[in-house]
C-alpha atoms as a printed R data frame, in Angstrom:
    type eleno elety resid chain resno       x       y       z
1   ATOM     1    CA   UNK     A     1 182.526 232.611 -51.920
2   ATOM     2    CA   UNK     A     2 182.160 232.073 -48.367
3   ATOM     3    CA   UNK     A     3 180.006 229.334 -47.091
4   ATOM     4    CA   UNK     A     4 177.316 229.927 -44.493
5   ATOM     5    CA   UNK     A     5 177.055 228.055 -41.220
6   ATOM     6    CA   UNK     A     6 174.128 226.038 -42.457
7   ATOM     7    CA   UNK     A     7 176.080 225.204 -45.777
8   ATOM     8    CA   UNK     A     8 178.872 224.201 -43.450
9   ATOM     9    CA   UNK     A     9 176.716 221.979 -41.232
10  ATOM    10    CA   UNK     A    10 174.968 220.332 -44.102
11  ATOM    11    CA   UNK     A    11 178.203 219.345 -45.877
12  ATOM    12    CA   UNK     A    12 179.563 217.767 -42.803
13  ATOM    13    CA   UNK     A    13 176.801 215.709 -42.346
14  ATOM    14    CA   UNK     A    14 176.902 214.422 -46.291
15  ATOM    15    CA   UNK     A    15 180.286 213.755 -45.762
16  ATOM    16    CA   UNK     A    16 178.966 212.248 -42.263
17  ATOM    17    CA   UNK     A    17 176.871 210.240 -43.982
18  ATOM    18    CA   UNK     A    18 178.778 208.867 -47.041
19  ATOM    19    CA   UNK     A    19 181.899 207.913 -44.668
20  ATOM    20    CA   UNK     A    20 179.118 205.241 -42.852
21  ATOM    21    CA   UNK     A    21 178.019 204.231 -46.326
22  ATOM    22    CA   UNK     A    22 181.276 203.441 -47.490
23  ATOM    23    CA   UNK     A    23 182.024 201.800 -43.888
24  ATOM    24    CA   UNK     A    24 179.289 199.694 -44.295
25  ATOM    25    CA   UNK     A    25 180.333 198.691 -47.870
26  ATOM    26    CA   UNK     A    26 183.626 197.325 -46.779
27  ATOM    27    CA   UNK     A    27 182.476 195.772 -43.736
28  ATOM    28    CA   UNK     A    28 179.961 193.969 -45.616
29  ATOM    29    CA   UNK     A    29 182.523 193.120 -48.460
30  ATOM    30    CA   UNK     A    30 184.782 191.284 -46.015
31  ATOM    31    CA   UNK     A    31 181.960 188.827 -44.496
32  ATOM    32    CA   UNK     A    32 182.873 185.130 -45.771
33  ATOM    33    CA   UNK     A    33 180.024 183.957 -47.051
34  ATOM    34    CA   UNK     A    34 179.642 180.147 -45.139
35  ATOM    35    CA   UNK     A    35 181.121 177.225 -47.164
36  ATOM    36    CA   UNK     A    36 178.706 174.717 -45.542
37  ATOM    37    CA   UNK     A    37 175.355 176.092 -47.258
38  ATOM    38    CA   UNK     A    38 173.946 173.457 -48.198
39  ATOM    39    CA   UNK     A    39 175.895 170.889 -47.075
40  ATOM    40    CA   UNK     A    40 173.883 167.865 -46.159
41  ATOM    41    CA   UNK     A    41 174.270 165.993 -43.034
42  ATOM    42    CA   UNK     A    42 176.672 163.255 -44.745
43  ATOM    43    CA   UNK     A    43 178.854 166.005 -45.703
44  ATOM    44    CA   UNK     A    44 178.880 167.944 -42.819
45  ATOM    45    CA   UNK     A    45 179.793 165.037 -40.462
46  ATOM    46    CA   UNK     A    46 182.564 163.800 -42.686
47  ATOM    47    CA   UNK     A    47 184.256 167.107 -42.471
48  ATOM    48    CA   UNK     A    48 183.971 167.255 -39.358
49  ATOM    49    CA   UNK     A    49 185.450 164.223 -38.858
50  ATOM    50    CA   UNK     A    50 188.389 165.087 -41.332
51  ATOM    51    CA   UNK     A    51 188.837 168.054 -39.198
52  ATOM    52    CA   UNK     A    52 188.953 165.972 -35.935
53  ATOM    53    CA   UNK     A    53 191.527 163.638 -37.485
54  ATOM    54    CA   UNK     A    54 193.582 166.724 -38.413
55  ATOM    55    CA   UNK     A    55 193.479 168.066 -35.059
56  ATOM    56    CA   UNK     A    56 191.796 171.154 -36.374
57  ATOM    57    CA   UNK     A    57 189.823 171.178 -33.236
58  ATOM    58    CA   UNK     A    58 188.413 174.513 -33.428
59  ATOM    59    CA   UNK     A    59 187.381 173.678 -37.270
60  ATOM    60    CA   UNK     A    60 185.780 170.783 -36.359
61  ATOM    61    CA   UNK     A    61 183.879 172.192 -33.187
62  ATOM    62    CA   UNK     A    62 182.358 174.407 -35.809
63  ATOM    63    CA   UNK     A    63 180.886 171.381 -37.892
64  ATOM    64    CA   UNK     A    64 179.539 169.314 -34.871
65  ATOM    65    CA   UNK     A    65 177.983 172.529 -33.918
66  ATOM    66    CA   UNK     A    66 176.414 173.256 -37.244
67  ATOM    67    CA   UNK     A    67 175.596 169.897 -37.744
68  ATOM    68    CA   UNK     A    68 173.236 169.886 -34.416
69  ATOM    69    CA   UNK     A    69 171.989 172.711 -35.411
70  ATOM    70    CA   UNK     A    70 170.958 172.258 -38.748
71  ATOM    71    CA   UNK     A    71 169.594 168.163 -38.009
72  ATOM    72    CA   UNK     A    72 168.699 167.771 -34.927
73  ATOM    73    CA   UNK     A    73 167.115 164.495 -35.158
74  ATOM    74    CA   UNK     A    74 169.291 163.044 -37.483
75  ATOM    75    CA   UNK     A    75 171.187 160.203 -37.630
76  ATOM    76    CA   UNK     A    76 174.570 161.931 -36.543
77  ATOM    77    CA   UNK     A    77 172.775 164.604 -33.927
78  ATOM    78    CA   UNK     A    78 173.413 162.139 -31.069
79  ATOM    79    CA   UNK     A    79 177.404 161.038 -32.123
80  ATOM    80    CA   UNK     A    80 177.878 164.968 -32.980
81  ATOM    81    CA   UNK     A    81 177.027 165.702 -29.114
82  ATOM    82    CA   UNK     A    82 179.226 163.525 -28.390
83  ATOM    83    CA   UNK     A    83 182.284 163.847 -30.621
84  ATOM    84    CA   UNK     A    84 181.688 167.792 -30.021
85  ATOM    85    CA   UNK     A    85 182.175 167.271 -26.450
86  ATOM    86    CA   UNK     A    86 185.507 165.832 -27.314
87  ATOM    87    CA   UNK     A    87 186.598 168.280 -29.901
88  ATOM    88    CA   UNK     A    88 185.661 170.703 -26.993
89  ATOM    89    CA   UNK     A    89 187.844 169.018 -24.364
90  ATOM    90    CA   UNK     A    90 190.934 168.228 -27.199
91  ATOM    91    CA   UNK     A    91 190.695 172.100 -27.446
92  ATOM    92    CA   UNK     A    92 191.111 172.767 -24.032
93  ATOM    93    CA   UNK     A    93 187.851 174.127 -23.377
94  ATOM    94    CA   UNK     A    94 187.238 171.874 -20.341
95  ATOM    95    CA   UNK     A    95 183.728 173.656 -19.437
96  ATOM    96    CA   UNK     A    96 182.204 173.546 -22.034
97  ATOM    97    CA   UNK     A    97 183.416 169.656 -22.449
98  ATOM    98    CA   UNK     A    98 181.398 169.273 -19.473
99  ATOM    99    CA   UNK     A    99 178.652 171.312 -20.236
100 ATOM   100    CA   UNK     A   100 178.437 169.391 -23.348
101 ATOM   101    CA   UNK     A   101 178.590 166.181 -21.193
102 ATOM   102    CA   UNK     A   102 175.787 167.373 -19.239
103 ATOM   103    CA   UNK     A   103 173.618 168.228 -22.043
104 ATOM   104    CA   UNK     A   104 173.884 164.964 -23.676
105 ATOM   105    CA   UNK     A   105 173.287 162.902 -20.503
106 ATOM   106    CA   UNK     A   106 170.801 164.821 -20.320
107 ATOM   107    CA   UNK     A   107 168.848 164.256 -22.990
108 ATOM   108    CA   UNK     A   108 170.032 160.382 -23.464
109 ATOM   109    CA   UNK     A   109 170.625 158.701 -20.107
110 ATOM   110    CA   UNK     A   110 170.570 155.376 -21.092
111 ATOM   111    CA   UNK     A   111 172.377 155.977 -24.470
112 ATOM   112    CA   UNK     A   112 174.830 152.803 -25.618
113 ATOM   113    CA   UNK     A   113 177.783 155.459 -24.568
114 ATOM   114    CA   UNK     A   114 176.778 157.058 -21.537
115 ATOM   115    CA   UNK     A   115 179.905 155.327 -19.886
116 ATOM   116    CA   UNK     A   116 182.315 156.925 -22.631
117 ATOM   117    CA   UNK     A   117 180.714 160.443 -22.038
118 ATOM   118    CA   UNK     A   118 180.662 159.871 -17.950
119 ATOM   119    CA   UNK     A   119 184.629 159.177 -18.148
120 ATOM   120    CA   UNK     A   120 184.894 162.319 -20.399
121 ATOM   121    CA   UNK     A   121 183.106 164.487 -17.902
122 ATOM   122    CA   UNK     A   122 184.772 163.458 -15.068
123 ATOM   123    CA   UNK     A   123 188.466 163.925 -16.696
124 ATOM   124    CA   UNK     A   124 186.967 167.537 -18.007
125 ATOM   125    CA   UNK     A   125 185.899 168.139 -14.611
126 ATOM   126    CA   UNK     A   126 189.685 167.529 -13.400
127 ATOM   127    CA   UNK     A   127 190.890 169.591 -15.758
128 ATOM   128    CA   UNK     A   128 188.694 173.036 -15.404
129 ATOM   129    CA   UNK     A   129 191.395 174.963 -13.005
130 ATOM   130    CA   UNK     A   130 193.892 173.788 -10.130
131 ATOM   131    CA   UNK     A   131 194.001 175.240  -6.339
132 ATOM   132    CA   UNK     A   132 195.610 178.194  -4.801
133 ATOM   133    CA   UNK     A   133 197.378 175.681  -2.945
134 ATOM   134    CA   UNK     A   134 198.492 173.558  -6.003
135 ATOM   135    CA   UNK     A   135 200.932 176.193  -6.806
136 ATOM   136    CA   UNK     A   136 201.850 177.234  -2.903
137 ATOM   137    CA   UNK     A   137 202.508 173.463  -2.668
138 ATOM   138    CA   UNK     A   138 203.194 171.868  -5.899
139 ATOM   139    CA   UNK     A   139 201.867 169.208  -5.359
140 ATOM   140    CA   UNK     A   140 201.348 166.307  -8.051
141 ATOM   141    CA   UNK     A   141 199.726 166.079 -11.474
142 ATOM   142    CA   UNK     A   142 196.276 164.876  -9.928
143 ATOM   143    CA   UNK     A   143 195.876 167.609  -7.228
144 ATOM   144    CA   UNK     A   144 192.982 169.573  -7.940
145 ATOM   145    CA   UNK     A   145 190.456 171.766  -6.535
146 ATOM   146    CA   UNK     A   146 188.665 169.569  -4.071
147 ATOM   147    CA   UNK     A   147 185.201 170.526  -5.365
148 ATOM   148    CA   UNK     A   148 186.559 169.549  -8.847
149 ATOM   149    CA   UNK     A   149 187.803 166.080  -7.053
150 ATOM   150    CA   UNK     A   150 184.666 165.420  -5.711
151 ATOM   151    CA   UNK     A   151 182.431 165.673  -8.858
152 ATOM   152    CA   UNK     A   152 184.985 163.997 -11.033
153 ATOM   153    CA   UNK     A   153 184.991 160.932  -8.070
154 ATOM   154    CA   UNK     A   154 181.168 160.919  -8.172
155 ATOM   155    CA   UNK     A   155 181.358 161.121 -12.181
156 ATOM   156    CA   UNK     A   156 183.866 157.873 -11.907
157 ATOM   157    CA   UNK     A   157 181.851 156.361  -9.352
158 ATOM   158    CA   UNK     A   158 178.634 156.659 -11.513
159 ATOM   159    CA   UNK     A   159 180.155 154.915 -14.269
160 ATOM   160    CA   UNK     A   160 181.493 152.165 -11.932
161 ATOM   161    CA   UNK     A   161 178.138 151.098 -10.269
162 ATOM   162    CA   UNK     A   162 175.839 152.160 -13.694
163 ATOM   163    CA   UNK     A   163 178.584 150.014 -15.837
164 ATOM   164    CA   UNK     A   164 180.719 148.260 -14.324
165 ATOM   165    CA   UNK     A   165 181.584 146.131 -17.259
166 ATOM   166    CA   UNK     A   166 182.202 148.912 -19.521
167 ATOM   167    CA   UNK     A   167 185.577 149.294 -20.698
168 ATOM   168    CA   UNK     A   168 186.479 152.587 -19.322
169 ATOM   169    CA   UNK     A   169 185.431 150.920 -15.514
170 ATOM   170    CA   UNK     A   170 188.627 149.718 -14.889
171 ATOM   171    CA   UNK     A   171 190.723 152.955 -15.321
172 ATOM   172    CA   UNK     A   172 187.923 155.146 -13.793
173 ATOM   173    CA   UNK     A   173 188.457 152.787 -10.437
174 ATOM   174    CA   UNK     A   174 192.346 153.412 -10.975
175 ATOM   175    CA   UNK     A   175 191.219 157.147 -11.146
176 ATOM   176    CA   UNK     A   176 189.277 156.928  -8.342
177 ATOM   177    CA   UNK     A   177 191.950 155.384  -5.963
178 ATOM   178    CA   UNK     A   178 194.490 158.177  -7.357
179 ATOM   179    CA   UNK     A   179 191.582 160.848  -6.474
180 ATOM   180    CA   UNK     A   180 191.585 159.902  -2.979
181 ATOM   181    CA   UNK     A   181 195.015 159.508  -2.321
182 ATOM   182    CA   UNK     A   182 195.715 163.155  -4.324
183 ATOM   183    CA   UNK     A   183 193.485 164.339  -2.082
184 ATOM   184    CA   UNK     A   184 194.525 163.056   1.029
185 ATOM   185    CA   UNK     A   185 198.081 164.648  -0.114
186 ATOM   186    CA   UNK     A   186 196.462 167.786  -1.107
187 ATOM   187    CA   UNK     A   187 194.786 168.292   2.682
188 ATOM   188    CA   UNK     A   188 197.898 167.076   4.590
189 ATOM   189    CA   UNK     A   189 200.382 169.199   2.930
190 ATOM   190    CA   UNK     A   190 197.507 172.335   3.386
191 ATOM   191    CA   UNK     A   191 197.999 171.390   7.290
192 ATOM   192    CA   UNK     A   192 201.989 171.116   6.862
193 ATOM   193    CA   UNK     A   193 201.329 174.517   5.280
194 ATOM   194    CA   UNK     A   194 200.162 175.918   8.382
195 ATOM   195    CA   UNK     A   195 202.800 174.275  10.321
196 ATOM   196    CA   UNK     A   196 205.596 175.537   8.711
197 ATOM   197    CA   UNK     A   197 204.111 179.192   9.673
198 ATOM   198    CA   UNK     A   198 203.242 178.238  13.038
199 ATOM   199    CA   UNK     A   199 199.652 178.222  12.586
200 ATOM   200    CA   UNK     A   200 199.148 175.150  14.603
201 ATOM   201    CA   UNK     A   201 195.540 175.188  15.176
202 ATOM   202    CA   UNK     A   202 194.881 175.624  11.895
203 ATOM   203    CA   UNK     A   203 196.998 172.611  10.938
204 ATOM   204    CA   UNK     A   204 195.546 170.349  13.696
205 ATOM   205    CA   UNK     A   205 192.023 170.449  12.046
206 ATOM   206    CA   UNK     A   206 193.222 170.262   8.385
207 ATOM   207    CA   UNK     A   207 195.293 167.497   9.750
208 ATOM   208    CA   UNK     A   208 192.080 165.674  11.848
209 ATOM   209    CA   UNK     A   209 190.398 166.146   8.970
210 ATOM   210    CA   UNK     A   210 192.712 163.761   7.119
211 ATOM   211    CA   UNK     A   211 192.476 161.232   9.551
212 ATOM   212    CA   UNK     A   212 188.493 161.030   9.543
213 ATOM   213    CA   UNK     A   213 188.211 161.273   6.102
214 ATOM   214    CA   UNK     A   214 190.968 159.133   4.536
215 ATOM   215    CA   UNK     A   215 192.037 156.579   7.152
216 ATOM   216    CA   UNK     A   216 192.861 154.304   4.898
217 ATOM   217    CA   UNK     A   217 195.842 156.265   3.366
218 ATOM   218    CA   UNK     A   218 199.030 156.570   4.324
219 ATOM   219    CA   UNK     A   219 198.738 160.174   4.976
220 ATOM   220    CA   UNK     A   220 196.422 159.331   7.662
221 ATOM   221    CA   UNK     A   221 199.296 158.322   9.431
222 ATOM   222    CA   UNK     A   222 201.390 160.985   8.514
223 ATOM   223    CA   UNK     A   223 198.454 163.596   9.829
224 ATOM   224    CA   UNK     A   224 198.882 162.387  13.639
225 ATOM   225    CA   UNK     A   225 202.302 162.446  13.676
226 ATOM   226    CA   UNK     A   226 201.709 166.288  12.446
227 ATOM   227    CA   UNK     A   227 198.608 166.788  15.147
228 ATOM   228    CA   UNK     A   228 200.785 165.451  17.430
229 ATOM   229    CA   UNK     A   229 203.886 167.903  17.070
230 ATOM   230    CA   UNK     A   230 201.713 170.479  16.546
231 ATOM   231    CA   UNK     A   231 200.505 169.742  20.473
232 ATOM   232    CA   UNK     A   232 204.419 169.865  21.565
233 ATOM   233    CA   UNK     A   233 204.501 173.455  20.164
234 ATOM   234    CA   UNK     A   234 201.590 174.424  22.188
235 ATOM   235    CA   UNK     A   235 202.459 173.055  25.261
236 ATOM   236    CA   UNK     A   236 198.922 171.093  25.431
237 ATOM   237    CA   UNK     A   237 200.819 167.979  26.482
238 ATOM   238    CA   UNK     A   238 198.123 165.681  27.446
239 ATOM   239    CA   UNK     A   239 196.649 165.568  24.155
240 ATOM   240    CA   UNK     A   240 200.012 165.231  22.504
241 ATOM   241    CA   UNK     A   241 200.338 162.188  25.238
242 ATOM   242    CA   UNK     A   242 196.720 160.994  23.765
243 ATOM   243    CA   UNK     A   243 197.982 160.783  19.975
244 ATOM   244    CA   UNK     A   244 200.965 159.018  20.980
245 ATOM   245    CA   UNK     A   245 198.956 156.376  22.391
246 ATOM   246    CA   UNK     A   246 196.982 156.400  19.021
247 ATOM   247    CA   UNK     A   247 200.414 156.611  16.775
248 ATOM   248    CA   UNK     A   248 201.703 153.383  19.086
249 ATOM   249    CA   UNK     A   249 198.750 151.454  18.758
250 ATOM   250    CA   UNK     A   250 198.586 151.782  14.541
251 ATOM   251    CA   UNK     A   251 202.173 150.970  14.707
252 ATOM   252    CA   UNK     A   252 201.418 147.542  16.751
253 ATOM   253    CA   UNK     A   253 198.194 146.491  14.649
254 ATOM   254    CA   UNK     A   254 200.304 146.911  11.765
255 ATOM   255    CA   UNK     A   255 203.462 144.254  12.724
């Protein structure tokens, strides 16, 4: 017997309707119910930690983040902010490191390990993404995006002047020296960039820029020598008479 159009319709949509039941069924039926229910903040912490020690980062991240969650003012809240941030970091989630560094100084400025979490932000900070020019370039392990530089310096800096009897205030000085001098690289080899494609105005001010802003490197040096070339290939030769003078006179205080 032939079925009408509104027989037709209404047996679609049963069928419709029991394909979304059944859907919904085996969705539900593969949901992992959560192991940590009722875990207490003892437990939760010391898997966390076993995690940590496993390098089960990810696993780990999970229980710091549960643990917050759940006990907020307990006594692990404040070394789960900070052991997160680490697990975060160790993962090679480097924003969220420092977001997660942020948070915690934050909330606990003068916290007993604001210098350990200070020297975590800053080398998060380094690590968050590399230039354009770090891979023109290749330049060395330290070059970053100067922005990045800058706030990782400050970061070091901070710790330096807030504790400077901490025991990460020795390598964040090291750091800091390596910062400048990775920078000083990064902006003279950006004005040697331009050079090499004849871009020489270009290059003069990267290169002046290296001289006002890190005299004290060797690159500072290096820059003039470049500004001074880069004034032969224009023809200005006054000015590449002036930087001579300037080259000459670095080379005599020097001896």
């Amino acid at each position: 017997m032939a079925l009408t159009l509104h027989q037709l319709r209404k047996r679609a949509a049963t069928f419709a309707l029991a394909a979304a039941i059944a859907a919904m069924n085996a969705g539900c039926s593969q949901i992992e119910t959560d192991v940590t229910q009722g875990w207490d903040a003892d437990r939760l912490y010391e898997e966390a930690r076993a995690a940590a020690e496993d390098s089960d980062w990810t696993r780990a991240q999970d229980y710091y983040t549960k643990l917050e969650s759940r006990y907020p003012f307990g006594r692990y809240a404040q070394q789960a902010q900070i052991e997160s941030a680490y697990a975060y970091w160790r993962d090679g989630d480097a924003a969220q490191c420092v977001q997660a560094c942020d948070r915690f100084l934050s909330q606990y400025p003068n916290h007993a390990n604001s210098d350990y979490v200070l020297y975590l932000k800053a080398l998060a900070t380094l690590n968050q993404r590399d230039t354009i020019f770090t891979a023109l370039l290749t330049q060395d392990i330290y070059e970053r995006d100067s922005d990045a530089a800058r706030t990782a310096f400050d970061t070091f800096k901070e710790l330096v002047e807030r504790f400077p009897q901490s025991r990460y205030a020795h390598e964040a000085r090291r750091r800091m020296h390596e910062l400048v001098l990775s920078q000083a690289h990064s902006e003279y080899n950006i004005a040697k960039f331009y050079y090499d494609r004849h871009a020489y105005v270009a290059a003069i001010e990267r290169a002046q820029n290296v001289v006002r802003t890190f005299q004290q490197t060797p690159y500072s040096d290096d820059a003039l020598k470049l500004i001074r070339d880069c004034y032969e290939q224009l023809g200005v030769k006054d000015l590449e008479s002036d930087v001579n003078r300037v080259i000459e006179l670095n080379q005599n205080r020097e001896r």
